[in-house]
Amino acid sequence: MKYEIVMGLETHVRVKSETKMFCSCRNAVALAEEPNENVCGVCMGFPGMLPVLNEKIVDLAVRASNAMRMTVNEISIFDRKSYFYPDLPAGFQITQLFHPIAEHGEVKTMVDGAEKTFRIHRMHIENDAGKLVHAGSTTLLDYNRAGSPLMEIVTEPDFRSKPEVIAYLEELQKIMRWCGASDADMEKGQLRCDVNISIRPVGSDVLNNRVELKNLNSFSAIGRAIDNEFARQIEIMESGGRVTQETRGWDDEHGESRPQRSKEDAMDYRYFPEPDLPPLHVLGEFVQARLVPELPIDRRRKYLVEYKLQEDDARILSNERTLSDYYEELVALTGDPKKSCSYVTTVLFAIVLEHNARVRSEGVKSFLAVPAKELARVIELVAGDELSSTNSKAVVEELFENGGEADEIVDRLGLRQVNDTAALDAVVEQVIVEFAAQVSEYQAGKVQLFGFLVGSCMKASKGQGNPKMFTEMLKKKIG
Ligand code: ZN
Ligand code: MN
């Protein structure tokens, strides 16, 4: 029998705020130097301490909701989820179960060259727990992360393959960076993903018992875990068994998963409305002021369909907002998407690669040292035959290294192409006289000498003559 895999994702994304969710401790966006450095009575759960909601968290969560085309609820309510674990000193997490901040959205992405839409079921905001550090036979506790803000984003069971899951996560990462809600760096624990997996015979629409896979720490680990779980469930079904609904932890080192606990339901956590926080009211105007009109996928589609760029170029130029905005600005100035693309992805990127050290220290800013206005002028000069495309690279290089204006650089380096007919005509005449022998050989049928004659004109004009015009003039004069 043929089986298909049905998957849904639960992703925790760390909100990029300066401070934690309910106190003024520094948020663990980056890894802290020392353990238990950024802690206070609130995030340590001391008795009697009162949480105060950080407005920045709501701000960024609303931006993220808008970017995922979700409906932001006017009223959302915080709930207490009680459980005991050493990394949770309060004995409960403050989360949103019954009334989340946002619902019903979608993430569009490209999978194998085709656009796909994955539905978002809901998103709620909640605080993170601390971290257990296992060191030999002892376990240490680090509460720097306790109370850090998270967005939990739950999808519908819309995923049917590993590439779909990876594509969605990559898009989610782009969207979060694009709207500024999170850097969503998996290595830094800013994006964590659990995958719910069930299988069914192809063509069936039942949803069988699902297994929740946890502890997936990288895109490649997610891929391996999905393959492994798909095979494991098929084996159970084929041997007449039933898949147990449970949570399993993925052990990437050994390439296998192990049961962690049977799936508990909401009852076990004794959820109830958090008495220390009032309901959260998010006004329509607050939501409207945080719209994210254009997303990476919208730009990518435009670059592919309207601008007819190559797939790789369209993807690269829409991945990241600073670069994409730069490209947009360049296209607006030149009116030529393809030339603008090649000046960014080949000329500028090559220069950036040569200056790796500077790029490492300054990041994207370093190549924005070449203002779009000046790069547009370079493209215009080439299009107008005032600068050869070979020489244009030297101009961009100079702009990158020392700044300045394109026109001034072209003149200073003596690179402006001469298009003055009289001046070029004099050069051609001089070459015909100087290389009279070659001219007669050419006229006698040695056609390959034509290139030599054009080259001689270029040389005589110190590289500043327009090769196209030399070609036409020579053809007229010597046939
Ligand atoms: Zn604190
Ligand atoms: Mn959660």
Short mmCIF file of C-alpha atoms and ligand atoms in Angstrom, two decimals:
data_model
loop_
_atom_site.label_atom_id
_atom_site.label_comp_id
_atom_site.label_asym_id
_atom_site.label_seq_id
_atom_site.Cartn_x
_atom_site.Cartn_y
_atom_site.Cartn_z
CA MET A 1 0.00 0.00 0.00
CA LYS A 2 1.12 3.57 -0.68
CA TYR A 3 1.13 6.02 2.21
CA GLU A 4 1.25 9.76 2.32
CA ILE A 5 2.68 11.82 5.14
CA VAL A 6 0.58 14.55 6.79
CA MET A 7 2.40 17.17 8.81
CA GLY A 8 1.66 20.27 10.82
CA LEU A 9 4.23 22.53 12.43
CA GLU A 10 4.45 24.32 15.74
CA THR A 11 7.17 26.90 15.72
CA HIS A 12 8.44 29.02 18.58
CA VAL A 13 10.02 32.26 17.46
CA ARG A 14 11.88 34.48 19.92
CA VAL A 15 10.62 38.06 19.72
CA LYS A 16 13.43 40.56 19.11
CA SER A 17 12.71 43.00 21.94
CA GLU A 18 15.30 44.68 24.13
CA THR A 19 13.75 43.42 27.35
CA LYS A 20 11.85 40.34 28.48
CA MET A 21 8.12 39.79 28.26
CA PHE A 22 6.99 40.80 31.76
CA CYS A 23 10.03 42.45 33.38
CA SER A 24 12.84 44.82 32.45
CA CYS A 25 15.60 42.20 32.31
CA ARG A 26 17.58 42.08 29.06
CA ASN A 27 15.98 39.68 26.57
CA ALA A 28 18.08 36.67 25.58
CA VAL A 29 18.20 37.53 21.86
CA ALA A 30 21.88 36.75 21.81
CA LEU A 31 23.56 34.24 24.08
CA ALA A 32 24.55 35.91 27.35
CA GLU A 33 28.15 35.90 28.50
CA GLU A 34 27.44 34.56 31.97
CA PRO A 35 24.61 32.33 33.19
CA ASN A 36 21.93 33.92 35.40
CA GLU A 37 23.06 37.42 34.51
CA ASN A 38 19.74 38.78 33.28
CA VAL A 39 17.30 37.74 35.96
CA CYS A 40 15.00 39.35 38.51
CA GLY A 41 12.20 38.41 40.86
CA VAL A 42 9.58 38.43 38.11
CA CYS A 43 11.30 36.12 35.63
CA MET A 44 12.58 33.97 38.52
CA GLY A 45 8.99 33.52 39.67
CA PHE A 46 9.46 34.83 43.21
CA PRO A 47 6.24 34.82 45.21
CA GLY A 48 4.26 38.06 45.05
CA MET A 49 6.07 39.50 42.03
CA LEU A 50 3.78 41.01 39.41
CA PRO A 51 4.20 40.74 35.63
CA VAL A 52 3.86 43.87 33.45
CA LEU A 53 3.39 43.25 29.73
CA ASN A 54 6.10 44.77 27.51
CA GLU A 55 4.37 46.78 24.76
CA LYS A 56 7.20 46.11 22.30
CA ILE A 57 6.26 42.41 22.31
CA VAL A 58 2.71 43.25 21.21
CA ASP A 59 4.08 45.65 18.59
CA LEU A 60 6.36 43.04 17.02
CA ALA A 61 3.84 40.19 17.33
CA VAL A 62 1.26 42.32 15.51
CA ARG A 63 3.78 43.08 12.74
CA ALA A 64 4.48 39.35 12.43
CA SER A 65 0.73 38.58 12.38
CA ASN A 66 0.23 41.13 9.61
CA ALA A 67 3.12 39.64 7.66
CA MET A 68 1.43 36.23 7.93
CA ARG A 69 -1.87 37.81 6.82
CA MET A 70 -3.55 36.87 10.10
CA THR A 71 -6.52 38.39 11.84
CA VAL A 72 -5.35 40.12 15.00
CA ASN A 73 -7.93 39.64 17.74
CA GLU A 74 -9.13 42.80 19.40
CA ILE A 75 -9.11 41.00 22.73
CA SER A 76 -6.72 38.26 23.69
CA ILE A 77 -6.34 36.73 27.12
CA PHE A 78 -3.34 35.36 28.99
CA ASP A 79 -3.67 31.95 30.64
CA ARG A 80 -1.64 30.16 33.24
CA LYS A 81 -0.32 26.78 32.19
CA SER A 82 0.82 25.00 35.33
CA TYR A 83 3.50 22.35 35.38
CA PHE A 84 6.61 21.59 37.34
CA TYR A 85 10.05 21.58 35.84
CA PRO A 86 13.31 22.97 37.25
CA ASP A 87 13.68 25.47 34.40
CA LEU A 88 10.29 27.00 35.27
CA PRO A 89 10.68 28.51 38.73
CA ALA A 90 7.17 30.03 38.88
CA GLY A 91 5.58 26.61 38.37
CA PHE A 92 3.54 27.98 35.49
CA GLN A 93 3.97 29.52 32.06
CA ILE A 94 1.99 32.58 31.00
CA THR A 95 0.58 31.78 27.57
CA GLN A 96 -2.63 32.21 25.57
CA LEU A 97 -4.74 29.10 25.07
CA PHE A 98 -8.36 30.09 24.54
CA HIS A 99 -7.96 33.58 23.06
CA PRO A 100 -4.69 33.93 21.14
CA ILE A 101 -3.47 37.26 19.82
CA ALA A 102 -3.96 36.28 16.16
CA GLU A 103 -5.62 33.58 14.03
CA HIS A 104 -6.15 32.37 10.46
CA GLY A 105 -3.30 33.39 8.23
CA GLU A 106 -1.06 32.01 5.53
CA VAL A 107 2.53 31.76 4.45
CA LYS A 108 3.22 31.58 0.73
CA THR A 109 6.50 30.19 -0.53
CA MET A 110 8.08 28.45 -3.51
CA VAL A 111 8.56 24.69 -3.46
CA ASP A 112 10.46 23.22 -6.42
CA GLY A 113 9.72 26.25 -8.58
CA ALA A 114 5.97 26.39 -7.83
CA GLU A 115 4.19 28.71 -5.44
CA LYS A 116 2.52 27.05 -2.44
CA THR A 117 0.34 28.37 0.36
CA PHE A 118 0.42 26.96 3.88
CA ARG A 119 -2.36 27.97 6.25
CA ILE A 120 -1.59 29.32 9.71
CA HIS A 121 -4.03 28.19 12.35
CA ARG A 122 -3.06 30.54 15.16
CA MET A 123 -0.34 32.47 16.90
CA HIS A 124 -0.07 33.21 20.59
CA ILE A 125 2.53 34.93 22.71
CA GLU A 126 4.04 33.36 25.82
CA ASN A 127 7.17 33.43 27.96
CA ASP A 128 10.08 31.04 27.59
CA ALA A 129 11.53 28.84 30.32
CA GLY A 130 15.14 28.76 31.48
CA LYS A 131 17.71 26.26 30.33
CA LEU A 132 19.10 23.10 31.90
CA VAL A 133 22.79 22.64 31.31
CA HIS A 134 23.91 19.06 31.75
CA ALA A 135 27.54 18.99 32.80
CA GLY A 136 28.83 15.51 33.51
CA SER A 137 26.86 14.07 36.40
CA THR A 138 25.41 17.41 37.50
CA THR A 139 22.75 19.59 35.97
CA LEU A 140 23.08 23.36 36.12
CA LEU A 141 20.35 25.93 35.70
CA ASP A 142 20.55 29.09 33.63
CA TYR A 143 17.57 31.44 33.87
CA ASN A 144 18.76 34.08 31.38
CA ARG A 145 16.16 32.79 28.95
CA ALA A 146 13.35 32.56 31.52
CA GLY A 147 10.69 35.14 30.71
CA SER A 148 11.96 35.80 27.19
CA PRO A 149 9.10 36.47 24.77
CA LEU A 150 8.02 33.86 22.23
CA MET A 151 5.52 33.71 19.42
CA GLU A 152 4.11 30.21 19.00
CA ILE A 153 2.94 29.80 15.43
CA VAL A 154 0.78 26.76 14.68
CA THR A 155 0.01 25.70 11.10
CA GLU A 156 -2.81 23.60 9.70
CA PRO A 157 -1.76 20.04 8.71
CA ASP A 158 -0.89 21.22 5.20
CA PHE A 159 2.52 19.67 4.67
CA ARG A 160 2.98 16.57 2.51
CA SER A 161 6.74 16.42 2.06
CA LYS A 162 10.06 17.31 3.59
CA PRO A 163 10.85 20.02 0.98
CA GLU A 164 7.54 21.71 1.85
CA VAL A 165 8.46 21.82 5.54
CA ILE A 166 11.92 23.23 4.86
CA ALA A 167 10.60 25.78 2.35
CA TYR A 168 7.99 26.97 4.86
CA LEU A 169 10.54 27.34 7.64
CA GLU A 170 12.93 29.24 5.39
CA GLU A 171 10.11 31.55 4.33
CA LEU A 172 9.01 32.04 7.95
CA GLN A 173 12.57 32.99 8.79
CA LYS A 174 12.65 35.52 5.95
CA ILE A 175 9.28 36.99 6.96
CA MET A 176 10.33 37.40 10.60
CA ARG A 177 13.51 39.22 9.59
CA TRP A 178 11.65 41.24 6.97
CA CYS A 179 9.12 42.65 9.47
CA GLY A 180 11.73 42.95 12.23
CA ALA A 181 9.93 40.68 14.70
CA SER A 182 12.84 38.26 15.09
CA ASP A 183 16.21 37.28 13.64
CA ALA A 184 14.82 33.71 13.74
CA ASP A 185 18.28 32.19 13.87
CA MET A 186 17.92 28.47 14.56
CA GLU A 187 21.47 28.10 15.86
CA LYS A 188 20.82 30.73 18.49
CA GLY A 189 17.55 29.09 19.51
CA GLN A 190 15.52 31.98 18.11
CA LEU A 191 13.48 29.59 15.99
CA ARG A 192 12.50 26.18 17.30
CA CYS A 193 10.25 23.79 15.49
CA ASP A 194 8.19 20.75 16.48
CA VAL A 195 6.69 18.62 13.72
CA ASN A 196 3.41 16.70 14.07
CA ILE A 197 3.45 13.68 11.80
CA SER A 198 0.82 11.14 10.85
CA ILE A 199 0.43 8.92 7.81
CA ARG A 200 -2.53 7.64 5.81
CA PRO A 201 -3.14 5.65 2.65
CA VAL A 202 -2.88 7.88 -0.43
CA GLY A 203 -6.33 9.17 -1.33
CA SER A 204 -7.73 8.90 2.19
CA ASP A 205 -8.71 11.99 4.13
CA VAL A 206 -8.66 10.64 7.69
CA LEU A 207 -6.26 12.12 10.17
CA ASN A 208 -4.63 9.28 12.08
CA ASN A 209 -2.88 9.42 15.43
CA ARG A 210 -0.03 11.85 15.21
CA VAL A 211 3.40 11.88 16.74
CA GLU A 212 4.91 15.14 17.85
CA LEU A 213 8.65 15.24 17.15
CA LYS A 214 10.66 17.56 19.36
CA ASN A 215 14.28 18.56 19.73
CA LEU A 216 14.85 19.42 16.08
CA ASN A 217 17.79 21.79 16.06
CA SER A 218 18.58 22.41 12.41
CA PHE A 219 16.98 22.26 8.98
CA SER A 220 18.95 19.15 8.13
CA ALA A 221 17.99 17.45 11.42
CA ILE A 222 14.34 18.17 10.62
CA GLY A 223 14.76 16.46 7.26
CA ARG A 224 16.33 13.36 8.80
CA ALA A 225 13.71 13.20 11.57
CA ILE A 226 10.82 13.36 9.06
CA ASP A 227 12.28 10.56 6.90
CA ASN A 228 12.83 8.43 9.97
CA GLU A 229 9.34 8.99 11.40
CA PHE A 230 7.62 8.34 8.08
CA ALA A 231 9.43 4.99 7.78
CA ARG A 232 8.73 4.13 11.43
CA GLN A 233 4.98 4.73 11.11
CA ILE A 234 4.73 2.77 7.84
CA GLU A 235 6.45 -0.16 9.50
CA ILE A 236 3.95 -0.08 12.39
CA MET A 237 0.96 0.08 10.00
CA GLU A 238 2.33 -2.65 7.72
CA SER A 239 2.76 -5.01 10.64
CA GLY A 240 -0.87 -4.46 11.62
CA GLY A 241 -0.18 -2.13 14.52
CA ARG A 242 -1.46 1.29 15.49
CA VAL A 243 0.65 4.39 15.88
CA THR A 244 0.56 5.65 19.47
CA GLN A 245 -0.25 9.32 19.86
CA GLU A 246 2.80 10.61 21.72
CA THR A 247 5.64 13.08 21.87
CA ARG A 248 9.01 11.76 20.77
CA GLY A 249 12.43 13.34 21.09
CA TRP A 250 14.73 13.23 18.07
CA ASP A 251 18.29 12.08 18.69
CA ASP A 252 20.16 13.35 15.67
CA GLU A 253 23.43 11.76 16.67
CA HIS A 254 21.96 8.25 16.66
CA GLY A 255 19.41 8.96 13.94
CA GLU A 256 16.40 7.80 15.95
CA SER A 257 13.57 9.13 18.08
CA ARG A 258 12.54 8.04 21.56
CA PRO A 259 9.19 8.42 23.32
CA GLN A 260 9.22 11.37 25.73
CA ARG A 261 5.74 11.30 27.14
CA SER A 262 2.28 10.34 26.09
CA LYS A 263 0.39 13.33 24.76
CA GLU A 264 -1.14 15.21 27.67
CA ASP A 265 -4.21 17.31 27.10
CA ALA A 266 -5.07 20.79 28.22
CA MET A 267 -6.73 19.44 31.39
CA ASP A 268 -3.39 18.28 32.76
CA TYR A 269 -2.08 21.82 32.83
CA ARG A 270 -5.14 23.24 34.60
CA TYR A 271 -5.21 26.30 32.38
CA PHE A 272 -7.02 29.31 33.81
CA PRO A 273 -7.01 33.04 33.03
CA GLU A 274 -3.87 34.67 34.41
CA PRO A 275 -5.15 36.71 37.38
CA ASP A 276 -2.21 39.13 37.37
CA LEU A 277 -2.74 40.36 33.79
CA PRO A 278 -5.85 42.02 32.35
CA PRO A 279 -7.13 41.00 28.90
CA LEU A 280 -5.02 42.49 26.12
CA HIS A 281 -6.85 44.99 23.89
CA VAL A 282 -5.30 45.59 20.49
CA LEU A 283 -7.03 48.41 18.63
CA GLY A 284 -7.61 48.34 14.89
CA GLU A 285 -5.54 51.48 14.39
CA PHE A 286 -2.61 49.86 16.23
CA VAL A 287 -2.84 46.95 13.76
CA GLN A 288 -3.24 49.26 10.74
CA ALA A 289 -0.14 51.21 11.73
CA ARG A 290 1.91 48.00 11.53
CA LEU A 291 0.96 46.58 8.13
CA VAL A 292 3.58 44.78 6.05
CA PRO A 293 2.31 45.41 2.52
CA GLU A 294 4.96 43.66 0.44
CA LEU A 295 6.62 40.39 1.46
CA PRO A 296 9.71 38.57 0.18
CA ILE A 297 7.47 36.20 -1.83
CA ASP A 298 5.69 39.14 -3.51
CA ARG A 299 8.99 40.61 -4.64
CA ARG A 300 10.28 37.20 -5.70
CA ARG A 301 7.16 36.64 -7.83
CA LYS A 302 7.46 40.10 -9.37
CA TYR A 303 11.14 39.54 -10.22
CA LEU A 304 10.31 36.22 -11.87
CA VAL A 305 7.11 37.10 -13.70
CA GLU A 306 7.42 40.80 -14.50
CA TYR A 307 11.18 41.32 -14.57
CA LYS A 308 11.89 37.87 -16.05
CA LEU A 309 14.93 37.34 -13.83
CA GLN A 310 16.53 33.92 -13.36
CA GLU A 311 15.10 31.93 -10.42
CA ASP A 312 18.28 32.22 -8.37
CA ASP A 313 18.53 35.98 -8.92
CA ALA A 314 14.87 36.47 -8.00
CA ARG A 315 15.39 34.54 -4.80
CA ILE A 316 18.62 36.27 -3.81
CA LEU A 317 17.25 39.76 -4.47
CA SER A 318 14.08 39.13 -2.42
CA ASN A 319 15.58 37.27 0.56
CA GLU A 320 16.57 40.17 2.65
CA ARG A 321 14.96 43.56 2.97
CA THR A 322 17.97 45.90 2.82
CA LEU A 323 19.30 44.33 -0.37
CA SER A 324 15.84 44.04 -1.90
CA ASP A 325 15.00 47.68 -1.18
CA TYR A 326 18.34 48.66 -2.73
CA TYR A 327 17.54 46.70 -5.88
CA GLU A 328 14.04 48.25 -6.01
CA GLU A 329 15.56 51.71 -5.79
CA LEU A 330 18.03 50.87 -8.54
CA VAL A 331 15.28 49.59 -10.87
CA ALA A 332 13.21 52.71 -10.20
CA LEU A 333 16.18 54.82 -11.33
CA THR A 334 17.33 52.80 -14.35
CA GLY A 335 14.02 51.37 -15.53
CA ASP A 336 16.01 48.26 -16.44
CA PRO A 337 15.45 45.32 -14.06
CA LYS A 338 17.82 42.94 -15.85
CA LYS A 339 20.81 45.27 -16.09
CA SER A 340 20.19 46.39 -12.51
CA CYS A 341 20.15 42.75 -11.43
CA SER A 342 23.41 41.95 -13.14
CA TYR A 343 25.15 45.01 -11.70
CA VAL A 344 24.07 43.94 -8.21
CA THR A 345 24.55 40.18 -8.42
CA THR A 346 27.70 40.07 -10.51
CA VAL A 347 29.59 43.38 -10.38
CA LEU A 348 28.74 44.45 -6.85
CA PHE A 349 28.79 40.96 -5.33
CA ALA A 350 32.21 40.26 -6.89
CA ILE A 351 33.63 43.43 -5.37
CA VAL A 352 32.03 42.56 -2.05
CA LEU A 353 33.67 39.12 -2.16
CA GLU A 354 37.07 40.69 -2.80
CA HIS A 355 36.62 42.87 0.26
CA ASN A 356 35.48 40.10 2.54
CA ALA A 357 37.00 41.53 5.69
CA ARG A 358 35.23 44.85 5.36
CA VAL A 359 31.95 43.11 4.58
CA ARG A 360 32.33 40.93 7.64
CA SER A 361 32.68 43.92 9.89
CA GLU A 362 30.08 46.17 8.27
CA GLY A 363 27.62 43.63 6.85
CA VAL A 364 25.16 44.68 4.16
CA LYS A 365 25.97 48.33 4.83
CA SER A 366 29.37 47.90 3.23
CA PHE A 367 28.11 47.49 -0.31
CA LEU A 368 25.40 50.05 0.20
CA ALA A 369 28.45 52.32 0.30
CA VAL A 370 27.74 52.45 -3.43
CA PRO A 371 24.56 54.53 -3.43
CA ALA A 372 21.86 53.26 -5.80
CA LYS A 373 21.89 56.67 -7.47
CA GLU A 374 25.57 56.33 -8.47
CA LEU A 375 25.24 52.73 -9.58
CA ALA A 376 22.23 53.74 -11.67
CA ARG A 377 24.37 56.46 -13.28
CA VAL A 378 27.05 53.86 -14.14
CA ILE A 379 24.41 51.70 -15.81
CA GLU A 380 23.12 54.74 -17.69
CA LEU A 381 26.61 55.67 -18.90
CA VAL A 382 27.15 52.14 -20.23
CA ALA A 383 23.75 52.13 -21.92
CA GLY A 384 24.56 55.50 -23.52
CA ASP A 385 27.92 54.24 -24.83
CA GLU A 386 29.76 56.75 -22.66
CA LEU A 387 31.47 54.03 -20.65
CA SER A 388 32.48 50.54 -21.75
CA SER A 389 31.05 47.75 -19.68
CA THR A 390 34.58 46.52 -18.94
CA ASN A 391 35.58 49.89 -17.55
CA SER A 392 32.32 50.22 -15.61
CA LYS A 393 33.63 47.66 -13.11
CA ALA A 394 36.56 49.89 -12.25
CA VAL A 395 34.16 52.75 -11.61
CA VAL A 396 31.96 50.66 -9.28
CA GLU A 397 35.10 49.45 -7.52
CA GLU A 398 36.21 53.05 -6.96
CA LEU A 399 32.73 53.98 -5.71
CA PHE A 400 32.87 51.06 -3.27
CA GLU A 401 36.34 51.85 -1.98
CA ASN A 402 36.41 55.62 -1.85
CA GLY A 403 32.89 56.84 -2.55
CA GLY A 404 32.33 59.85 -4.80
CA GLU A 405 30.26 60.41 -7.91
CA ALA A 406 30.19 58.18 -10.98
CA ASP A 407 30.69 60.99 -13.53
CA GLU A 408 33.58 62.52 -11.66
CA ILE A 409 35.30 59.12 -11.38
CA VAL A 410 34.80 58.32 -15.07
CA ASP A 411 36.49 61.60 -16.03
CA ARG A 412 39.23 61.37 -13.42
CA LEU A 413 40.16 57.86 -14.58
CA GLY A 414 39.90 58.98 -18.22
CA LEU A 415 37.31 56.34 -19.01
CA ARG A 416 34.69 58.41 -20.79
CA GLN A 417 34.08 56.96 -24.20
CA VAL A 418 34.50 59.33 -27.11
CA ASN A 419 31.42 59.38 -29.32
CA ASP A 420 32.39 62.53 -31.18
CA THR A 421 32.30 61.48 -34.86
CA ALA A 422 34.97 63.90 -36.04
CA ALA A 423 37.43 62.83 -33.34
CA LEU A 424 36.84 59.15 -34.04
CA ASP A 425 37.07 59.70 -37.78
CA ALA A 426 40.54 61.17 -37.34
CA VAL A 427 41.60 58.08 -35.39
CA VAL A 428 40.26 55.74 -38.09
CA GLU A 429 42.06 57.70 -40.83
CA GLN A 430 45.31 57.51 -38.88
CA VAL A 431 44.96 53.74 -38.39
CA ILE A 432 44.23 53.17 -42.10
CA VAL A 433 47.41 55.01 -43.02
CA GLU A 434 49.55 53.38 -40.36
CA PHE A 435 48.37 49.86 -41.17
CA ALA A 436 47.96 50.24 -44.94
CA ALA A 437 49.45 46.77 -45.53
CA GLN A 438 46.90 45.10 -43.25
CA VAL A 439 44.10 47.08 -44.88
CA SER A 440 44.98 45.77 -48.33
CA GLU A 441 45.33 42.21 -47.00
CA TYR A 442 41.88 42.60 -45.45
CA GLN A 443 40.44 43.90 -48.70
CA ALA A 444 42.07 40.95 -50.47
CA GLY A 445 39.97 38.59 -48.32
CA LYS A 446 41.77 38.14 -45.01
CA VAL A 447 38.62 39.06 -43.05
CA GLN A 448 40.02 38.21 -39.60
CA LEU A 449 42.20 41.34 -39.83
CA PHE A 450 39.11 43.49 -39.24
CA GLY A 451 39.27 42.80 -35.50
CA PHE A 452 42.91 43.84 -35.47
CA LEU A 453 42.01 47.15 -37.12
CA VAL A 454 39.19 47.88 -34.62
CA GLY A 455 41.61 47.00 -31.82
CA SER A 456 44.17 49.41 -33.28
CA CYS A 457 41.58 52.19 -33.29
CA MET A 458 40.78 51.44 -29.64
CA LYS A 459 44.47 51.55 -28.80
CA ALA A 460 45.02 54.78 -30.72
CA SER A 461 42.12 56.36 -28.80
CA LYS A 462 43.61 55.11 -25.49
CA GLY A 463 40.56 52.89 -24.98
CA GLN A 464 38.17 55.81 -25.02
CA GLY A 465 36.73 55.43 -28.51
CA ASN A 466 33.39 53.76 -28.94
CA PRO A 467 34.12 50.32 -30.47
CA LYS A 468 30.71 50.15 -32.14
CA MET A 469 31.32 53.44 -33.91
CA PHE A 470 34.85 52.42 -34.95
CA THR A 471 33.41 49.25 -36.46
CA GLU A 472 30.83 51.15 -38.49
CA MET A 473 33.33 53.75 -39.69
CA LEU A 474 35.91 51.18 -40.72
CA LYS A 475 33.29 49.18 -42.65
CA LYS A 476 32.27 52.32 -44.54
CA LYS A 477 35.83 53.28 -45.38
CA ILE A 478 37.47 49.97 -46.32
CA GLY A 479 34.38 47.91 -47.20
ZN ZN B 1 13.42 39.62 34.96
MN MN B 2 4.58 26.98 23.46
#
